Amino acid sequence: IEVSILDANDNKPIFERTVYKSTISESLPVGSFVLTVRATDVDLAENGAVRYAISPQSLISVPNLRSYFRLNATSGIMTTNSVLDRESVAMFRLVPCRRDQGIPVALTSSATVDITVIDINDEIPRFDRDVYSLSVLENRVV
């Protein structure tokens, strides 16, 4: 007699942190490393096999968020997906989720990722007028 005990999908993936933070420069080239999110699932086989994704609820604050960042589905490594501009968006808040491959029901969990973009001096100074003039008396200290 051979008895096989099958694993039930009774554990959802758990992120190592509830909040991940990263500060990056707007001068980073496309494909640059931002951070890594990690989650584990103690279930076995497909019930414990997990995939990362950027949750649709992240798109509320920045509608085209996925155009800025890419989250590798298997490694949890987040990279830049386009050129960033601090003057356009100074901070991103993403909600990565991790879903196991459990059958019949897949379980999910989520965390928060806050990415602050640091400005570089890439804007040309602008003046309201072409010419400024003022008068100073010769016996005054300036």
PDB file of C-alpha atoms in Angstrom:
ATOM      1  CA  ILE A   1       0.000   0.000   0.000  1.00  0.00           C
ATOM      2  CA  GLU A   2       1.343   3.388  -0.977  1.00  0.00           C
ATOM      3  CA  VAL A   3      -0.159   6.487   0.578  1.00  0.00           C
ATOM      4  CA  SER A   4       0.486   9.909  -0.916  1.00  0.00           C
ATOM      5  CA  ILE A   5      -0.357  13.022   1.016  1.00  0.00           C
ATOM      6  CA  LEU A   6      -1.002  16.018  -1.184  1.00  0.00           C
ATOM      7  CA  ASP A   7      -0.187  19.513  -0.038  1.00  0.00           C
ATOM      8  CA  ALA A   8      -3.198  21.789   0.375  1.00  0.00           C
ATOM      9  CA  ASN A   9      -2.811  25.379  -0.745  1.00  0.00           C
ATOM     10  CA  ASP A  10      -3.412  26.710   2.752  1.00  0.00           C
ATOM     11  CA  ASN A  11      -0.647  29.329   3.008  1.00  0.00           C
ATOM     12  CA  LYS A  12      -0.462  32.566   1.083  1.00  0.00           C
ATOM     13  CA  PRO A  13       2.858  34.080   0.023  1.00  0.00           C
ATOM     14  CA  ILE A  14       4.359  36.394   2.654  1.00  0.00           C
ATOM     15  CA  PHE A  15       6.589  39.368   1.801  1.00  0.00           C
ATOM     16  CA  GLU A  16       9.744  39.856   3.889  1.00  0.00           C
ATOM     17  CA  ARG A  17       8.684  43.483   4.492  1.00  0.00           C
ATOM     18  CA  THR A  18       5.400  45.331   4.370  1.00  0.00           C
ATOM     19  CA  VAL A  19       7.084  48.471   2.985  1.00  0.00           C
ATOM     20  CA  TYR A  20      10.102  48.665   0.670  1.00  0.00           C
ATOM     21  CA  LYS A  21      11.802  52.038   0.048  1.00  0.00           C
ATOM     22  CA  SER A  22      14.276  53.150  -2.577  1.00  0.00           C
ATOM     23  CA  THR A  23      15.766  56.486  -3.574  1.00  0.00           C
ATOM     24  CA  ILE A  24      17.010  56.747  -7.156  1.00  0.00           C
ATOM     25  CA  SER A  25      18.391  59.446  -9.420  1.00  0.00           C
ATOM     26  CA  GLU A  26      16.414  60.671 -12.394  1.00  0.00           C
ATOM     27  CA  SER A  27      19.597  60.145 -14.433  1.00  0.00           C
ATOM     28  CA  LEU A  28      19.464  56.330 -14.171  1.00  0.00           C
ATOM     29  CA  PRO A  29      19.580  54.629 -17.555  1.00  0.00           C
ATOM     30  CA  VAL A  30      16.724  52.370 -18.647  1.00  0.00           C
ATOM     31  CA  GLY A  31      17.147  48.881 -17.162  1.00  0.00           C
ATOM     32  CA  SER A  32      18.828  50.078 -13.950  1.00  0.00           C
ATOM     33  CA  PHE A  33      18.297  48.162 -10.701  1.00  0.00           C
ATOM     34  CA  VAL A  34      15.859  49.809  -8.274  1.00  0.00           C
ATOM     35  CA  LEU A  35      15.270  47.177  -5.571  1.00  0.00           C
ATOM     36  CA  THR A  36      14.297  43.565  -4.949  1.00  0.00           C
ATOM     37  CA  VAL A  37      11.072  42.448  -3.284  1.00  0.00           C
ATOM     38  CA  ARG A  38      10.969  38.996  -1.747  1.00  0.00           C
ATOM     39  CA  ALA A  39       8.149  36.776  -0.610  1.00  0.00           C
ATOM     40  CA  THR A  40       7.984  33.133   0.373  1.00  0.00           C
ATOM     41  CA  ASP A  41       5.230  30.552   0.397  1.00  0.00           C
ATOM     42  CA  VAL A  42       5.661  27.480   2.590  1.00  0.00           C
ATOM     43  CA  ASP A  43       3.302  25.350   0.505  1.00  0.00           C
ATOM     44  CA  LEU A  44       4.862  22.690  -1.720  1.00  0.00           C
ATOM     45  CA  ALA A  45       5.092  22.328  -5.508  1.00  0.00           C
ATOM     46  CA  GLU A  46       2.674  24.499  -7.519  1.00  0.00           C
ATOM     47  CA  ASN A  47       0.948  25.641  -4.341  1.00  0.00           C
ATOM     48  CA  GLY A  48       4.200  27.313  -3.300  1.00  0.00           C
ATOM     49  CA  ALA A  49       5.395  28.467  -6.727  1.00  0.00           C
ATOM     50  CA  VAL A  50       4.948  32.203  -6.837  1.00  0.00           C
ATOM     51  CA  ARG A  51       5.003  35.009  -9.400  1.00  0.00           C
ATOM     52  CA  TYR A  52       5.419  38.740  -8.821  1.00  0.00           C
ATOM     53  CA  ALA A  53       3.388  41.446 -10.545  1.00  0.00           C
ATOM     54  CA  ILE A  54       2.612  45.139 -10.120  1.00  0.00           C
ATOM     55  CA  SER A  55      -0.920  45.322  -8.787  1.00  0.00           C
ATOM     56  CA  PRO A  56      -3.509  47.219 -10.853  1.00  0.00           C
ATOM     57  CA  GLN A  57      -4.285  49.323  -7.751  1.00  0.00           C
ATOM     58  CA  SER A  58      -0.820  50.922  -8.224  1.00  0.00           C
ATOM     59  CA  LEU A  59      -2.078  52.561 -11.394  1.00  0.00           C
ATOM     60  CA  ILE A  60      -4.417  54.872  -9.470  1.00  0.00           C
ATOM     61  CA  SER A  61      -1.664  57.352  -8.534  1.00  0.00           C
ATOM     62  CA  VAL A  62       0.330  57.168 -11.797  1.00  0.00           C
ATOM     63  CA  PRO A  63      -1.784  55.812 -14.682  1.00  0.00           C
ATOM     64  CA  ASN A  64       1.155  54.711 -16.856  1.00  0.00           C
ATOM     65  CA  LEU A  65       3.219  53.353 -13.943  1.00  0.00           C
ATOM     66  CA  ARG A  66       4.214  50.165 -15.762  1.00  0.00           C
ATOM     67  CA  SER A  67       5.949  52.279 -18.380  1.00  0.00           C
ATOM     68  CA  TYR A  68       8.337  53.546 -15.661  1.00  0.00           C
ATOM     69  CA  PHE A  69       9.182  50.287 -13.853  1.00  0.00           C
ATOM     70  CA  ARG A  70       9.422  46.574 -14.585  1.00  0.00           C
ATOM     71  CA  LEU A  71       9.060  43.860 -11.950  1.00  0.00           C
ATOM     72  CA  ASN A  72      10.587  40.499 -12.873  1.00  0.00           C
ATOM     73  CA  ALA A  73       7.861  37.894 -12.284  1.00  0.00           C
ATOM     74  CA  THR A  74      10.188  35.230 -10.887  1.00  0.00           C
ATOM     75  CA  SER A  75      13.063  37.090  -9.176  1.00  0.00           C
ATOM     76  CA  GLY A  76      11.235  40.112  -7.726  1.00  0.00           C
ATOM     77  CA  ILE A  77      13.900  42.450  -9.143  1.00  0.00           C
ATOM     78  CA  MET A  78      12.524  45.864 -10.058  1.00  0.00           C
ATOM     79  CA  THR A  79      14.260  47.907 -12.763  1.00  0.00           C
ATOM     80  CA  THR A  80      13.622  51.174 -14.555  1.00  0.00           C
ATOM     81  CA  ASN A  81      11.633  50.725 -17.733  1.00  0.00           C
ATOM     82  CA  SER A  82      12.002  54.267 -19.094  1.00  0.00           C
ATOM     83  CA  VAL A  83      13.811  57.537 -18.467  1.00  0.00           C
ATOM     84  CA  LEU A  84      12.624  59.237 -15.265  1.00  0.00           C
ATOM     85  CA  ASP A  85      11.995  62.958 -14.834  1.00  0.00           C
ATOM     86  CA  ARG A  86      11.820  64.300 -11.277  1.00  0.00           C
ATOM     87  CA  GLU A  87       9.978  67.397 -12.500  1.00  0.00           C
ATOM     88  CA  SER A  88       7.166  65.184 -13.839  1.00  0.00           C
ATOM     89  CA  VAL A  89       6.901  62.606 -11.039  1.00  0.00           C
ATOM     90  CA  ALA A  90       8.895  62.933  -7.802  1.00  0.00           C
ATOM     91  CA  MET A  91       7.564  59.869  -5.998  1.00  0.00           C
ATOM     92  CA  PHE A  92       6.070  56.564  -7.010  1.00  0.00           C
ATOM     93  CA  ARG A  93       4.039  54.248  -4.804  1.00  0.00           C
ATOM     94  CA  LEU A  94       3.651  50.734  -6.157  1.00  0.00           C
ATOM     95  CA  VAL A  95       1.881  47.709  -4.789  1.00  0.00           C
ATOM     96  CA  PRO A  96       3.685  44.550  -5.816  1.00  0.00           C
ATOM     97  CA  CYS A  97       1.702  41.377  -5.334  1.00  0.00           C
ATOM     98  CA  ARG A  98       2.789  37.804  -5.275  1.00  0.00           C
ATOM     99  CA  ARG A  99       0.475  35.035  -6.330  1.00  0.00           C
ATOM    100  CA  ASP A 100       1.042  31.337  -5.879  1.00  0.00           C
ATOM    101  CA  GLN A 101       0.074  28.841  -8.557  1.00  0.00           C
ATOM    102  CA  GLY A 102      -2.270  26.918  -6.274  1.00  0.00           C
ATOM    103  CA  ILE A 103      -5.144  24.896  -7.659  1.00  0.00           C
ATOM    104  CA  PRO A 104      -8.094  25.357  -7.512  1.00  0.00           C
ATOM    105  CA  VAL A 105      -7.559  28.734  -5.838  1.00  0.00           C
ATOM    106  CA  ALA A 106      -4.405  30.847  -6.057  1.00  0.00           C
ATOM    107  CA  LEU A 107      -3.545  32.886  -2.965  1.00  0.00           C
ATOM    108  CA  THR A 108      -2.009  36.374  -3.076  1.00  0.00           C
ATOM    109  CA  SER A 109      -0.312  38.884  -0.803  1.00  0.00           C
ATOM    110  CA  SER A 110       0.977  42.401  -1.311  1.00  0.00           C
ATOM    111  CA  ALA A 111       3.417  44.981   0.014  1.00  0.00           C
ATOM    112  CA  THR A 112       4.099  48.661  -0.637  1.00  0.00           C
ATOM    113  CA  VAL A 113       7.052  50.074  -2.579  1.00  0.00           C
ATOM    114  CA  ASP A 114       7.897  53.775  -2.238  1.00  0.00           C
ATOM    115  CA  ILE A 115      10.387  55.106  -4.791  1.00  0.00           C
ATOM    116  CA  THR A 116      11.684  58.657  -4.411  1.00  0.00           C
ATOM    117  CA  VAL A 117      13.296  60.247  -7.463  1.00  0.00           C
ATOM    118  CA  ILE A 118      16.226  62.589  -6.775  1.00  0.00           C
ATOM    119  CA  ASP A 119      16.566  65.627  -8.987  1.00  0.00           C
ATOM    120  CA  ILE A 120      19.696  66.395 -10.977  1.00  0.00           C
ATOM    121  CA  ASN A 121      20.525  69.859 -12.247  1.00  0.00           C
ATOM    122  CA  ASP A 122      19.051  69.421 -15.717  1.00  0.00           C
ATOM    123  CA  GLU A 123      16.824  72.483 -15.993  1.00  0.00           C
ATOM    124  CA  ILE A 124      18.040  75.720 -17.585  1.00  0.00           C
ATOM    125  CA  PRO A 125      17.545  78.747 -15.310  1.00  0.00           C
ATOM    126  CA  ARG A 126      14.775  81.040 -16.491  1.00  0.00           C
ATOM    127  CA  PHE A 127      14.304  84.722 -15.798  1.00  0.00           C
ATOM    128  CA  ASP A 128      11.077  86.697 -16.043  1.00  0.00           C
ATOM    129  CA  ARG A 129      12.781  89.565 -17.898  1.00  0.00           C
ATOM    130  CA  ASP A 130      15.707  89.867 -20.259  1.00  0.00           C
ATOM    131  CA  VAL A 131      17.204  92.862 -18.439  1.00  0.00           C
ATOM    132  CA  TYR A 132      17.223  93.776 -14.744  1.00  0.00           C
ATOM    133  CA  SER A 133      18.495  97.148 -13.531  1.00  0.00           C
ATOM    134  CA  LEU A 134      18.785  98.912 -10.213  1.00  0.00           C
ATOM    135  CA  SER A 135      20.400 102.039  -8.827  1.00  0.00           C
ATOM    136  CA  VAL A 136      22.709 102.254  -5.832  1.00  0.00           C
ATOM    137  CA  LEU A 137      23.978 105.448  -4.238  1.00  0.00           C
ATOM    138  CA  GLU A 138      27.759 105.657  -4.351  1.00  0.00           C
ATOM    139  CA  ASN A 139      28.101 106.178  -0.591  1.00  0.00           C
ATOM    140  CA  ARG A 140      26.045 103.072   0.354  1.00  0.00           C
ATOM    141  CA  VAL A 141      27.442  99.685   1.344  1.00  0.00           C
ATOM    142  CA  VAL A 142      26.084  96.944  -0.802  1.00  0.00           C
TER     143      VAL A 142
END
